[in-house]
CSV table of C-alpha atoms and ligand atoms in Angstrom, one decimal:
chain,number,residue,atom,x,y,z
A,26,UNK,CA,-93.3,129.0,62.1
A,27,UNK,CA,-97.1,127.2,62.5
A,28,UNK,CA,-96.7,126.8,59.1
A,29,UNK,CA,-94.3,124.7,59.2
A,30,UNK,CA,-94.8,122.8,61.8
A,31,UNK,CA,-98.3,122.0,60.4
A,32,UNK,CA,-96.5,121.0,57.0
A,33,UNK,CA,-94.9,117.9,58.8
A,34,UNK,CA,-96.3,114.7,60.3
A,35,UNK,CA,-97.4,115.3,63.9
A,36,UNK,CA,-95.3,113.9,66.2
A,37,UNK,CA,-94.0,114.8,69.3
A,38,UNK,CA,-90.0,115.8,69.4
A,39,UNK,CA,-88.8,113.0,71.5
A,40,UNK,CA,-90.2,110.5,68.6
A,41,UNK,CA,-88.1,112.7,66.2
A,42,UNK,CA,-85.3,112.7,68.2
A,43,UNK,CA,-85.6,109.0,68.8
A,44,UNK,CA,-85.9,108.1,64.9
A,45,UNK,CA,-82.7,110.3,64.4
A,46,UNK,CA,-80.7,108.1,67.1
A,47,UNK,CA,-81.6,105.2,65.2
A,48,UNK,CA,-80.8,106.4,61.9
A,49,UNK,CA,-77.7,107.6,63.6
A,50,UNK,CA,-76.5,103.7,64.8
A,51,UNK,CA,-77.6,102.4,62.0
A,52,UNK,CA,-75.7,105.0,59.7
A,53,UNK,CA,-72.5,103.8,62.1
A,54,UNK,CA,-72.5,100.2,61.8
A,55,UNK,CA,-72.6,100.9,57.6
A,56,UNK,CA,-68.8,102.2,58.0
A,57,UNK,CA,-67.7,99.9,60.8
A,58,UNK,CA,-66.2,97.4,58.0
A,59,UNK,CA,-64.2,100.4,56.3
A,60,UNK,CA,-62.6,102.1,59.9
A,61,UNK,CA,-61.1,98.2,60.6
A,62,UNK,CA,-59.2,97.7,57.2
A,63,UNK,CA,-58.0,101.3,57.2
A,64,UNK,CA,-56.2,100.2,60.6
A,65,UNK,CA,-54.1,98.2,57.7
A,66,UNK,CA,-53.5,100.9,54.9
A,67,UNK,CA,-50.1,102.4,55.0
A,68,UNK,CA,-50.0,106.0,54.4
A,69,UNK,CA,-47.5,108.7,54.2
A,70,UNK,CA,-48.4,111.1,57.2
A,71,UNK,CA,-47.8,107.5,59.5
A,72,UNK,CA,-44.9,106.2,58.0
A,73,UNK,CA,-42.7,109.8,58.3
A,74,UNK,CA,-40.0,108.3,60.4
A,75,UNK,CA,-39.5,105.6,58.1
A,76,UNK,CA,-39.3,107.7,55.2
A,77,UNK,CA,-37.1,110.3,57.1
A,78,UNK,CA,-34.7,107.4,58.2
A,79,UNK,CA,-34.4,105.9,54.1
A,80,UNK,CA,-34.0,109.6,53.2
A,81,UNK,CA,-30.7,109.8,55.3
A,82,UNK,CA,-29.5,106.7,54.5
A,83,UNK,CA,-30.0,108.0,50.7
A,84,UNK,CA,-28.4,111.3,51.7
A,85,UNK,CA,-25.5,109.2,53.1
A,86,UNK,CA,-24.8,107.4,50.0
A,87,UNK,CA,-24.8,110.2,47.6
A,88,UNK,CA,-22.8,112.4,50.5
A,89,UNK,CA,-25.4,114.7,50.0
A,90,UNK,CA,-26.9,117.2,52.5
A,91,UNK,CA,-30.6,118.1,53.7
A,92,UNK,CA,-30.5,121.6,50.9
A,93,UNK,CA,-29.0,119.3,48.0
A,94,UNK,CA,-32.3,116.7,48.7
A,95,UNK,CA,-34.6,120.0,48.8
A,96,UNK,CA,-33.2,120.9,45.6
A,97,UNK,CA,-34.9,119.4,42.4
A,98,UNK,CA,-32.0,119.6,40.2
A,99,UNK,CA,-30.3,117.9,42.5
A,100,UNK,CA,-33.3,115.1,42.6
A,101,UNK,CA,-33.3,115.2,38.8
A,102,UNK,CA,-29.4,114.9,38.4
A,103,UNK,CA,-29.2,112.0,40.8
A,104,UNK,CA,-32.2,109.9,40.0
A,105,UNK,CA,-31.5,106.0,40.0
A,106,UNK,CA,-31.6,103.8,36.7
A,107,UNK,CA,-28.9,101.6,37.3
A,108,UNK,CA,-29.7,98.4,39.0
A,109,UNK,CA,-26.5,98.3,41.0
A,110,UNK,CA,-26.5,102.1,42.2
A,111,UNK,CA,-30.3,100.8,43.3
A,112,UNK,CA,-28.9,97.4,45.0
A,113,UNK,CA,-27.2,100.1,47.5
A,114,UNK,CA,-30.3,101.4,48.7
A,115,UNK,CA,-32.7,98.8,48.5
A,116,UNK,CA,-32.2,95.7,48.8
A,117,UNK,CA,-32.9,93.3,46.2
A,118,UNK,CA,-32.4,89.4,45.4
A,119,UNK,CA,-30.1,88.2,42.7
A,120,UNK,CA,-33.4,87.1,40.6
A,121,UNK,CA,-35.2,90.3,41.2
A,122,UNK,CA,-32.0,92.5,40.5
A,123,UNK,CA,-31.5,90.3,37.0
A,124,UNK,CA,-34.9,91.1,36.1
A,125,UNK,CA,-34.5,94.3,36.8
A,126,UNK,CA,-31.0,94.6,34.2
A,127,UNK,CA,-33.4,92.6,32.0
A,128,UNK,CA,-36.4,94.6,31.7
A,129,UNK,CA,-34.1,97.9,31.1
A,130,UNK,CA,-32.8,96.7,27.9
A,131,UNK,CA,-36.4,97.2,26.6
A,132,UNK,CA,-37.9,99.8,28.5
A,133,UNK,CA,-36.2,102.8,30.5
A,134,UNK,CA,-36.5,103.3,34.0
A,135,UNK,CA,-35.6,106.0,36.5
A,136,UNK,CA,-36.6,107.0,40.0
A,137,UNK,CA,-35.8,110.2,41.9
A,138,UNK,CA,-34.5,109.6,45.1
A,139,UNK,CA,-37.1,111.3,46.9
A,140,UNK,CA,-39.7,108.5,45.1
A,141,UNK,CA,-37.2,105.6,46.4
A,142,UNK,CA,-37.3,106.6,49.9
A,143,UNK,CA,-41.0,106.3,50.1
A,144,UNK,CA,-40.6,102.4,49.2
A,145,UNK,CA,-40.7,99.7,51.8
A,146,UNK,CA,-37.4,97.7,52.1
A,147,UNK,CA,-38.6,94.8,52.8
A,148,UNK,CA,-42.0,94.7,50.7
A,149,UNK,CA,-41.6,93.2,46.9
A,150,UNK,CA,-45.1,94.4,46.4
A,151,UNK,CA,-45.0,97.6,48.1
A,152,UNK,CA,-47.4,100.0,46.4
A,153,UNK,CA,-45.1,102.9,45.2
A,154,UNK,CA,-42.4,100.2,44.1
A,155,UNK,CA,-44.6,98.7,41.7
A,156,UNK,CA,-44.9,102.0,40.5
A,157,UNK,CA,-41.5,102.7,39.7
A,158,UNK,CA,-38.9,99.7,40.0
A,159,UNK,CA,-39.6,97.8,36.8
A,160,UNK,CA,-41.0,94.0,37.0
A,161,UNK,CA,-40.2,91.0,35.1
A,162,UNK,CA,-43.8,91.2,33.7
A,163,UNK,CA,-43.4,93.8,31.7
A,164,UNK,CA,-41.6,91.5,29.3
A,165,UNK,CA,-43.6,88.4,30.3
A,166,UNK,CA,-47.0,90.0,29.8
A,167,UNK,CA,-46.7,90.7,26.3
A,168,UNK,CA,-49.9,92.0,24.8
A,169,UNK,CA,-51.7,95.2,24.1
A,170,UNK,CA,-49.9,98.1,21.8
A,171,UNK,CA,-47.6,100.9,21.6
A,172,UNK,CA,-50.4,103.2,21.2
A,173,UNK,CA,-53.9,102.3,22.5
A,174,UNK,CA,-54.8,105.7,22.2
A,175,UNK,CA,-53.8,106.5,18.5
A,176,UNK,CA,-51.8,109.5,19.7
A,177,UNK,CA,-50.6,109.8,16.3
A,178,UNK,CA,-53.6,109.6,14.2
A,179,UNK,CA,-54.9,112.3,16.4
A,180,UNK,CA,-52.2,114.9,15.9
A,181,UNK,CA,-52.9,117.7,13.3
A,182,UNK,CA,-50.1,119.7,14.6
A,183,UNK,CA,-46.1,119.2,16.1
A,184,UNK,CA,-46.8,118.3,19.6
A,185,UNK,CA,-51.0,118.5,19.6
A,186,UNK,CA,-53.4,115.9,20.5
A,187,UNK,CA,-56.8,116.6,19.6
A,188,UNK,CA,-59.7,114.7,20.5
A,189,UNK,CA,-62.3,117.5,21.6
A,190,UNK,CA,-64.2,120.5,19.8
A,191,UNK,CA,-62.5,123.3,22.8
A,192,UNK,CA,-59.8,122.1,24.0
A,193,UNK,CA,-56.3,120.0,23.4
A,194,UNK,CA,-53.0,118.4,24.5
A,195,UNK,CA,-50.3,120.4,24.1
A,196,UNK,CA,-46.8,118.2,24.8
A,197,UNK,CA,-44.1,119.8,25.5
A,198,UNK,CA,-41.2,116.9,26.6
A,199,UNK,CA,-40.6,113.1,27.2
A,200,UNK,CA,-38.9,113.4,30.8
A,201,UNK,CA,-40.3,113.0,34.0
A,202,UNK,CA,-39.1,112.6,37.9
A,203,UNK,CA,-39.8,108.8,37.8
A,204,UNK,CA,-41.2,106.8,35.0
A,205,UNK,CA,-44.3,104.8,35.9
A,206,UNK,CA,-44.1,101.6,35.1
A,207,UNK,CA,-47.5,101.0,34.0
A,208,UNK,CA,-47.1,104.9,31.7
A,209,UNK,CA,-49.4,105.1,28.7
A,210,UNK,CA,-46.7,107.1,26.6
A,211,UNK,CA,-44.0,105.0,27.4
A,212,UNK,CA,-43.8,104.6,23.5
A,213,UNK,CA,-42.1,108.5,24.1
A,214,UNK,CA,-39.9,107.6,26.4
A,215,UNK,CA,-36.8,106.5,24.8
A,216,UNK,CA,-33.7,106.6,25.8
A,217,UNK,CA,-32.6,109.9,26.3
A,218,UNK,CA,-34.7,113.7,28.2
A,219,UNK,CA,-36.0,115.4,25.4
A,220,UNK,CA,-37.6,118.8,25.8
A,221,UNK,CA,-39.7,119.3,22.6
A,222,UNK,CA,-37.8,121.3,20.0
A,223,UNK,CA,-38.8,125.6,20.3
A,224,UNK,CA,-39.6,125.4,16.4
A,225,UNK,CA,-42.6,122.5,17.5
A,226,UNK,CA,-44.1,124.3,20.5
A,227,UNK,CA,-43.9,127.5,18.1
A,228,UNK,CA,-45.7,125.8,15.2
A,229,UNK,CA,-48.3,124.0,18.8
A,230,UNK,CA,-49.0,127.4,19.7
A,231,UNK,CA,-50.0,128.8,16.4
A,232,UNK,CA,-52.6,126.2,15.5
A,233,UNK,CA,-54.2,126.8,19.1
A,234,UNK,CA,-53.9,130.7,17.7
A,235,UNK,CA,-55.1,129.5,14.1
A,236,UNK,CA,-58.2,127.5,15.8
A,237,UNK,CA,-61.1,129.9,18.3
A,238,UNK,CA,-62.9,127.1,18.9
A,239,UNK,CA,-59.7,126.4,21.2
A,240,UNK,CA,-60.5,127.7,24.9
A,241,UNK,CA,-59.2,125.2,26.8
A,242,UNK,CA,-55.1,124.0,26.7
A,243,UNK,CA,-53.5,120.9,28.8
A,244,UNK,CA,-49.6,121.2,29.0
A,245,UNK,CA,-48.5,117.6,29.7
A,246,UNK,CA,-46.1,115.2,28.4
A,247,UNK,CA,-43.3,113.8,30.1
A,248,UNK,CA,-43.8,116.2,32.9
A,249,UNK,CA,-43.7,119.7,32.1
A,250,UNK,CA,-42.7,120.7,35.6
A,251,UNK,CA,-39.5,119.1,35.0
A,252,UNK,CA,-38.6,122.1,32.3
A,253,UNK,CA,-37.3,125.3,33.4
A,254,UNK,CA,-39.8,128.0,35.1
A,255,UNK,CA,-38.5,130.3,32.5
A,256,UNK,CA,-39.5,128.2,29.1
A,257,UNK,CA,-42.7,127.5,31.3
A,258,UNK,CA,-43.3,130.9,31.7
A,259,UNK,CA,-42.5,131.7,28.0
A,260,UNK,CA,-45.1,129.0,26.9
A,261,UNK,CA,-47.8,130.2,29.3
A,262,UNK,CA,-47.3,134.1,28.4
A,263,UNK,CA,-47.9,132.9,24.5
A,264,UNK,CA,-51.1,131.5,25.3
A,265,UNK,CA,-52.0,134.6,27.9
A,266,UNK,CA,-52.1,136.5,24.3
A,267,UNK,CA,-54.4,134.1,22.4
A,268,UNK,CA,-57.5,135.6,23.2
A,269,UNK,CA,-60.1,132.4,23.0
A,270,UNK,CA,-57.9,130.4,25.2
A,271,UNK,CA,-59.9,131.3,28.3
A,272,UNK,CA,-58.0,128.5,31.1
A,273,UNK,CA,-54.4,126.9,31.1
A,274,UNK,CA,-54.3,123.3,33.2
A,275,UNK,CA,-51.0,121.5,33.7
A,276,UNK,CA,-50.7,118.0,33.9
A,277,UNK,CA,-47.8,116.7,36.4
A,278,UNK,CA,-46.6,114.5,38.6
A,279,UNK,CA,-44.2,116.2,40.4
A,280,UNK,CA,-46.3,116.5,43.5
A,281,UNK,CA,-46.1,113.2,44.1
A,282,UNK,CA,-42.3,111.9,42.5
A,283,UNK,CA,-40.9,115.0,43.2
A,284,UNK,CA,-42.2,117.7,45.1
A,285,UNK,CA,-38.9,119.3,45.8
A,286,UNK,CA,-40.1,121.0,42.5
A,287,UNK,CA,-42.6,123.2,43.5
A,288,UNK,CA,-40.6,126.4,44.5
A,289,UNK,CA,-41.6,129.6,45.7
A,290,UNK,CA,-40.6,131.0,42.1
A,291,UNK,CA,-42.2,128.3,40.7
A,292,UNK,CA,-45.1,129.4,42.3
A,293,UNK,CA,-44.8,133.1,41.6
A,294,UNK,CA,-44.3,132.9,37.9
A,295,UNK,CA,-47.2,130.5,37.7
A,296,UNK,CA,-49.4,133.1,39.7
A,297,UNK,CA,-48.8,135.3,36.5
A,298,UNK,CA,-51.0,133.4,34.2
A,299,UNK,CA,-54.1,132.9,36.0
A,300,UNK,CA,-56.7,131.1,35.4
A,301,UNK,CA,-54.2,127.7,35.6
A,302,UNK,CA,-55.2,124.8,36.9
A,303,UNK,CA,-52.8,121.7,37.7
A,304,UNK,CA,-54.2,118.1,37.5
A,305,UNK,CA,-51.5,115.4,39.8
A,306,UNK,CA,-51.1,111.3,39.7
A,307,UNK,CA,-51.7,110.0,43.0
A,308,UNK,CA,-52.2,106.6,43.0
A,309,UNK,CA,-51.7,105.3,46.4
A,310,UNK,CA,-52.3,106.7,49.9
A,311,UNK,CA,-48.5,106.1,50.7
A,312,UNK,CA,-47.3,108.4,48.3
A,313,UNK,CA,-49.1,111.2,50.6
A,314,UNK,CA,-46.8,112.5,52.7
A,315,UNK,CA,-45.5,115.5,54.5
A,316,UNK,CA,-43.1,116.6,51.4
A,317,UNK,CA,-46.0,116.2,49.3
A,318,UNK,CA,-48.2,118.3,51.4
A,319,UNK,CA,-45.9,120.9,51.7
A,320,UNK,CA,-45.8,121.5,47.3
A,321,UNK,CA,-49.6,120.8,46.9
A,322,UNK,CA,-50.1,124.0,49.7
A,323,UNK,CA,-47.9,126.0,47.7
A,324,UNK,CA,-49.7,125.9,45.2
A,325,UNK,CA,-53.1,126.0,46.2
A,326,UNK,CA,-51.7,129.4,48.6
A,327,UNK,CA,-50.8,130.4,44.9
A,328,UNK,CA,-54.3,130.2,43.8
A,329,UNK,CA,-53.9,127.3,41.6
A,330,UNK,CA,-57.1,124.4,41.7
A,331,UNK,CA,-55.6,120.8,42.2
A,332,UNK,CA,-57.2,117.8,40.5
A,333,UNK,CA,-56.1,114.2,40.6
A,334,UNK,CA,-55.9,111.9,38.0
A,335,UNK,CA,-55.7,108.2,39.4
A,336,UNK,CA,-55.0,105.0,37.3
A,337,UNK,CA,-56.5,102.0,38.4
A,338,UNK,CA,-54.0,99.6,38.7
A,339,UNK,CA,-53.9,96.1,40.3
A,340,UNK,CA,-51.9,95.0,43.3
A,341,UNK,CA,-51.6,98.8,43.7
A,342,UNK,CA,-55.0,100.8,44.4
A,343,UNK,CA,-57.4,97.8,42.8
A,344,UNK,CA,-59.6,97.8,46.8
A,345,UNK,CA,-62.6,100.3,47.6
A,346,UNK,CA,-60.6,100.9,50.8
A,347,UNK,CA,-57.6,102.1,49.6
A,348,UNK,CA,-59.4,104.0,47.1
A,349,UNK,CA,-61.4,105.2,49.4
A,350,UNK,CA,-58.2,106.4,51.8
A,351,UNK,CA,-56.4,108.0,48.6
A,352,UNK,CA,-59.6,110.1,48.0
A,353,UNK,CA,-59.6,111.1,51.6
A,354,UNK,CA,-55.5,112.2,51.7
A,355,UNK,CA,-55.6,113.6,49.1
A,356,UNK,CA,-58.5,116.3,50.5
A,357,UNK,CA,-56.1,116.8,53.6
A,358,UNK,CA,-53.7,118.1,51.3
A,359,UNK,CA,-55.7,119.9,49.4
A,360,UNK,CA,-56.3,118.2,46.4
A,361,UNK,CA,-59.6,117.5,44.5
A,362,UNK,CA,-60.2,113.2,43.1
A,363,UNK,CA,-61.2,114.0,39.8
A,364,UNK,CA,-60.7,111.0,37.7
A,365,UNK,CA,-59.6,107.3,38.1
A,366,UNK,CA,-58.9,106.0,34.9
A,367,UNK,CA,-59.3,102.3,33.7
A,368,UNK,CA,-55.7,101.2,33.0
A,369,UNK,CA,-55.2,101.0,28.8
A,370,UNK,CA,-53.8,98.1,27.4
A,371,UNK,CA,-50.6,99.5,26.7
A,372,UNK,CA,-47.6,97.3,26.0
A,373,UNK,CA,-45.5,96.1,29.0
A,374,UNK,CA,-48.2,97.4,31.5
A,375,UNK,CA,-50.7,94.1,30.6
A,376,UNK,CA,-50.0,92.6,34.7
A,377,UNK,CA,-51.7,96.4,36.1
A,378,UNK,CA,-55.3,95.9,34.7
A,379,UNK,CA,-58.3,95.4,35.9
A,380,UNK,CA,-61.5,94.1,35.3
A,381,UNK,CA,-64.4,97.0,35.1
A,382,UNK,CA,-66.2,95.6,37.6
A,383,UNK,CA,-63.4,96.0,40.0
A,384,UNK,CA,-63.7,99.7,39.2
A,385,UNK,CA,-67.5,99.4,39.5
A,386,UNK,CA,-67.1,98.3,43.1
A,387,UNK,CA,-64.8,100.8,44.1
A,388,UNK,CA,-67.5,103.7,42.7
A,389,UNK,CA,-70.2,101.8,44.4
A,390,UNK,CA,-68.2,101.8,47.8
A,391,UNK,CA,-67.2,105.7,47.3
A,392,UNK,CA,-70.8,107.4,46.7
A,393,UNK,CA,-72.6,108.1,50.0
A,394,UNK,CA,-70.4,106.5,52.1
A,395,UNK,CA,-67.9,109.8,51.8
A,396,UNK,CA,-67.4,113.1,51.1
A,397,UNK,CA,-69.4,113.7,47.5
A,398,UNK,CA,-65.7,115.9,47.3
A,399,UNK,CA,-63.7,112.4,47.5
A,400,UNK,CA,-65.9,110.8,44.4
A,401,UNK,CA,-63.8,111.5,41.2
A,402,UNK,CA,-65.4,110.0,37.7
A,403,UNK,CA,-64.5,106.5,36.5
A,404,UNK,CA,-63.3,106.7,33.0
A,405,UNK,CA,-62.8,104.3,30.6
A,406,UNK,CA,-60.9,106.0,27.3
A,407,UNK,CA,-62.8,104.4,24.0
A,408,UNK,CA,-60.5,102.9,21.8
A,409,UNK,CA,-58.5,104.8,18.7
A,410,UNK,CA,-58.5,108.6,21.2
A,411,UNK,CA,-62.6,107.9,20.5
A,412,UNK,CA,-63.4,110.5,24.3
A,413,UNK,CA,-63.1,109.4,28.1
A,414,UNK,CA,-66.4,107.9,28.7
A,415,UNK,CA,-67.7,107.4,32.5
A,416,UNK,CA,-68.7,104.2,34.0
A,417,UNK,CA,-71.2,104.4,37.0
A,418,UNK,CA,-73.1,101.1,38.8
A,419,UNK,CA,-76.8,101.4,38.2
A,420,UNK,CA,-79.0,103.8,40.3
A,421,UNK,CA,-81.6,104.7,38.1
A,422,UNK,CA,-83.4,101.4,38.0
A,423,UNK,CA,-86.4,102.3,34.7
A,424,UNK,CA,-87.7,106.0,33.8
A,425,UNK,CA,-90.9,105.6,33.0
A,426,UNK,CA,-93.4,108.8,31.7
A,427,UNK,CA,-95.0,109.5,34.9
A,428,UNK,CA,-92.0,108.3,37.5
A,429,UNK,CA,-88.8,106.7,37.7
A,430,UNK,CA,-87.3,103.9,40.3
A,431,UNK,CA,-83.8,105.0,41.9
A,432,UNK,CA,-81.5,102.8,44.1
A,433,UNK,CA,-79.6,104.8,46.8
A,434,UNK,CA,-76.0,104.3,47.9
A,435,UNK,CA,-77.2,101.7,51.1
A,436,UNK,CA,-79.4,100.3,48.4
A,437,UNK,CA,-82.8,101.7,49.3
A,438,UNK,CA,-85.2,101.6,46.2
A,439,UNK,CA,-87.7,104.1,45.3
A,440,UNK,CA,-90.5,106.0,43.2
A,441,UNK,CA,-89.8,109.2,42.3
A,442,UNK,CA,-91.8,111.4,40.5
A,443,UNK,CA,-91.0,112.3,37.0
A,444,UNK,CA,-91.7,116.0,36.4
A,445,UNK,CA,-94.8,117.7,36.3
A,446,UNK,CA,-97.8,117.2,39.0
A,447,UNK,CA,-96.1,116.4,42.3
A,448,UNK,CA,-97.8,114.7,44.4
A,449,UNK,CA,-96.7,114.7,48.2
A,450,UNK,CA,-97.1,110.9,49.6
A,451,UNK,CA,-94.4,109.1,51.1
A,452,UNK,CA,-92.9,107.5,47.9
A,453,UNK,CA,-92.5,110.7,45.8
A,454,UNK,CA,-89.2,112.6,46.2
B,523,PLP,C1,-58.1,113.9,28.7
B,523,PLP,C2,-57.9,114.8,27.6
B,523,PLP,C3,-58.4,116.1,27.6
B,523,PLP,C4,-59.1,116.7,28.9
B,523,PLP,O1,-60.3,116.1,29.2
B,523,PLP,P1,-61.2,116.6,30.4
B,523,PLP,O2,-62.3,115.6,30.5
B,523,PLP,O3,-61.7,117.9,29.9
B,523,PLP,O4,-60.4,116.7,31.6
B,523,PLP,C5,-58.3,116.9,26.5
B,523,PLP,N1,-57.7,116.5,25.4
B,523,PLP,C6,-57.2,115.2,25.3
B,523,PLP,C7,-56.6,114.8,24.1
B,523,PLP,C8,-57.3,114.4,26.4
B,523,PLP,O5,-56.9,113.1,26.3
């Protein structure tokens, strides 16, 4: 005890207490700016009633009851891709609805109707529309390439992607709840649900058997939670009896287009293959809602770690508040930001991206200023499947032998010492 009170400045308490009220108003006023403009960002907890009040009109329309809308093959049977059968529910001008029977002779489109009644009437540019309703810019916009990514060059086996020395993609269909407008495989979507052929996963599976380097295994697609829990389970219980695949992770978006999905069975079967991990798509603060809550609790009750994959997108989630206000949702429902990617220039998706520094900012705006839990990585994919590479604003300012010069997060510079003799004046950390 006198020891450490000899080890610190003298001063008497009331001066410490003092400095620690100032630090305190100051440490106030830096996220004054941010609790204003949240006063403005729509989420799904505060918009229930609205989404409750779309959902019965959707029910109405479909004469369909409260256990058919809980029911995911209902949701799948009965998602919307015809403009008229969307004219119905939301209303639409004649431009936007001819753009709309436009753009779907190129690309397809579909949205479950749990997705549709969490978009806003009367809002063009509502967030989760843009996401799935498809826009005349996707013809307009015309550049980038199937296949950013070389996907194919980077396939030694049916259904593999391998960029990494431990770990692949394993793809196991083209469908999905709701297909994003601005998807990077949209290349695979064609025209009609495909569930890859048994023969392909078969011939997947035994080059992840053939390879013991392999310890890591990402099902993804399309959306494997749209297949059955019991080919699921059949895939999973193959790799359970590769030895060297240590950890199973799932990539989905059902959480957030259709959370109807995640089942009680679901759940239970999934339980069977531990260690799994599921990363989501959450984009937007609107599409966390009650429904969504409800799956994502499910599964982390089942023991299963949820990550979030975010695409940065313009119009959509392109501001470090909303960022920020995703980041914090998504924590109430128990899922962990792990990485916002910078959009690729895919074909038809062009009008979505963003300038890196518009990512920059939203890092710069995340770090310190909230939970170090709410910072996922920024990642830019290198061209030709090359590796997801992060991108961070500067805070190590020079590294020099004996010290280096660090910025912090409220832009505070200093000296810190770099390794060896420490010495204990103010400027050292
Ligand atoms: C993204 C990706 C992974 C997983 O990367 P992590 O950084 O480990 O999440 C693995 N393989 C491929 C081909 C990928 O694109």
């Amino acid at each position: 005890m006198e020891r450490s009170i000899r080890s610190l400045p003298m001063q008497p308490e009331q001066d410490k207490r003092q400095v620690a009220l100032e630090r305190a108003e100051e440490l106030k006023h830096r996220i004054e700016g941010y609790l204003d403009a949240v006063k403005n960002i729509p989420t799904g907890f505060a918009l229930a009633e609205q989404n409750e009040a779309r959902k019965s009109k959707i029910l109405e329309y479909f004469g369909a009851t409260e256990s058919d809308w809980n029911n995911w093959r209902w949701q799948m049977r009965n998602r919307i891709s015809d403009v008229k059968e969307l004219r119905q529910i939301l209303p639409l001008s004649d431009e936007e609805a001819g753009h709309i029977e436009f753009v779907s002779k190129k690309f397809r489109w579909a949205v479950s109707p749990y997705y549709l009644s969490l978009m806003q009437a009367d809002n063009p540019s509502c967030p989760v529309r843009m996401q799935g309703i498809p826009s005349i810019w996707e013809i307009r916009d015309n550049w980038g390439k199937e296949d950013p990514m070389a996907e194919e060059f980077t396939s030694p086996a049916p259904r593999i992607t391998r960029r990494y020395a431990d770990r692949l993609i394993i793809n196991v269909t083209n469908q999905c709840a709701m297909f994003c407008r601005h998807c990077q495989r949209r290349r695979n979507i064609g025209e009609v649900d495909r569930p890859a052929a048994v023969e392909d996963v078969k011939a997947a599976i035994d080059y992840i058997r053939a390879n013991p380097e392999v310890r890591d295994v990402l099902i993804t697609g399309g959306d494997p939670l749209t297949l059955s829990d019991e080919w699921l389970d059949w895939i999973l219980t193959e790799l359970d009896s590769i030895e060297h695949v240590e950890i199973k992770r799932i990539g989905s978006r059902v959480p957030v287009t259709m959370p109807q999905r995640i089942t009680p069975e679901l759940c239970e079967m999934l339980e069977k293959h531990h260690p799994i991990f599921i990363n989501t798509h959450f984009n937007h603060p609107m599409e966390v809602t009650r429904e969504a809550l409800k799956a994502t609790r499910m599964l982390a009750k089942a023991g299963i770690p949820l990550g979030n994959q975010a695409v940065l997108l313009k119009g959509i989630n392109n501001d470090p508040n909303v960022m920020k206000k995703l980041n914090q949702e998504l924590l109430k429902i128990h899922v962990r930001p792990y990485y916002i990617f910078h959009a690729k220039h895919v074909k038809g998706t062009a009008h979505f991206i963003t300038t890196i520094q518009e990512g920059l900012e939203i890092m710069e705006h995340l770090r310190g200023y909230t939970s170090g839990l709410a910072v996922p990585w920024y990642i830019i994919n290198a061209p030709g499947g090359a590796g997801k590479t992060p991108l961070l604003p500067q805070y190590l300012l020079s590294v020099e032998k004996d010290n280096v010069m660090i910025r912090t997060w409220e832009g505070k510079v200093f000296r810190c010492t770099n390794g060896g003799y420490i010495d204990d004046s103010n400027d050292a950390c």
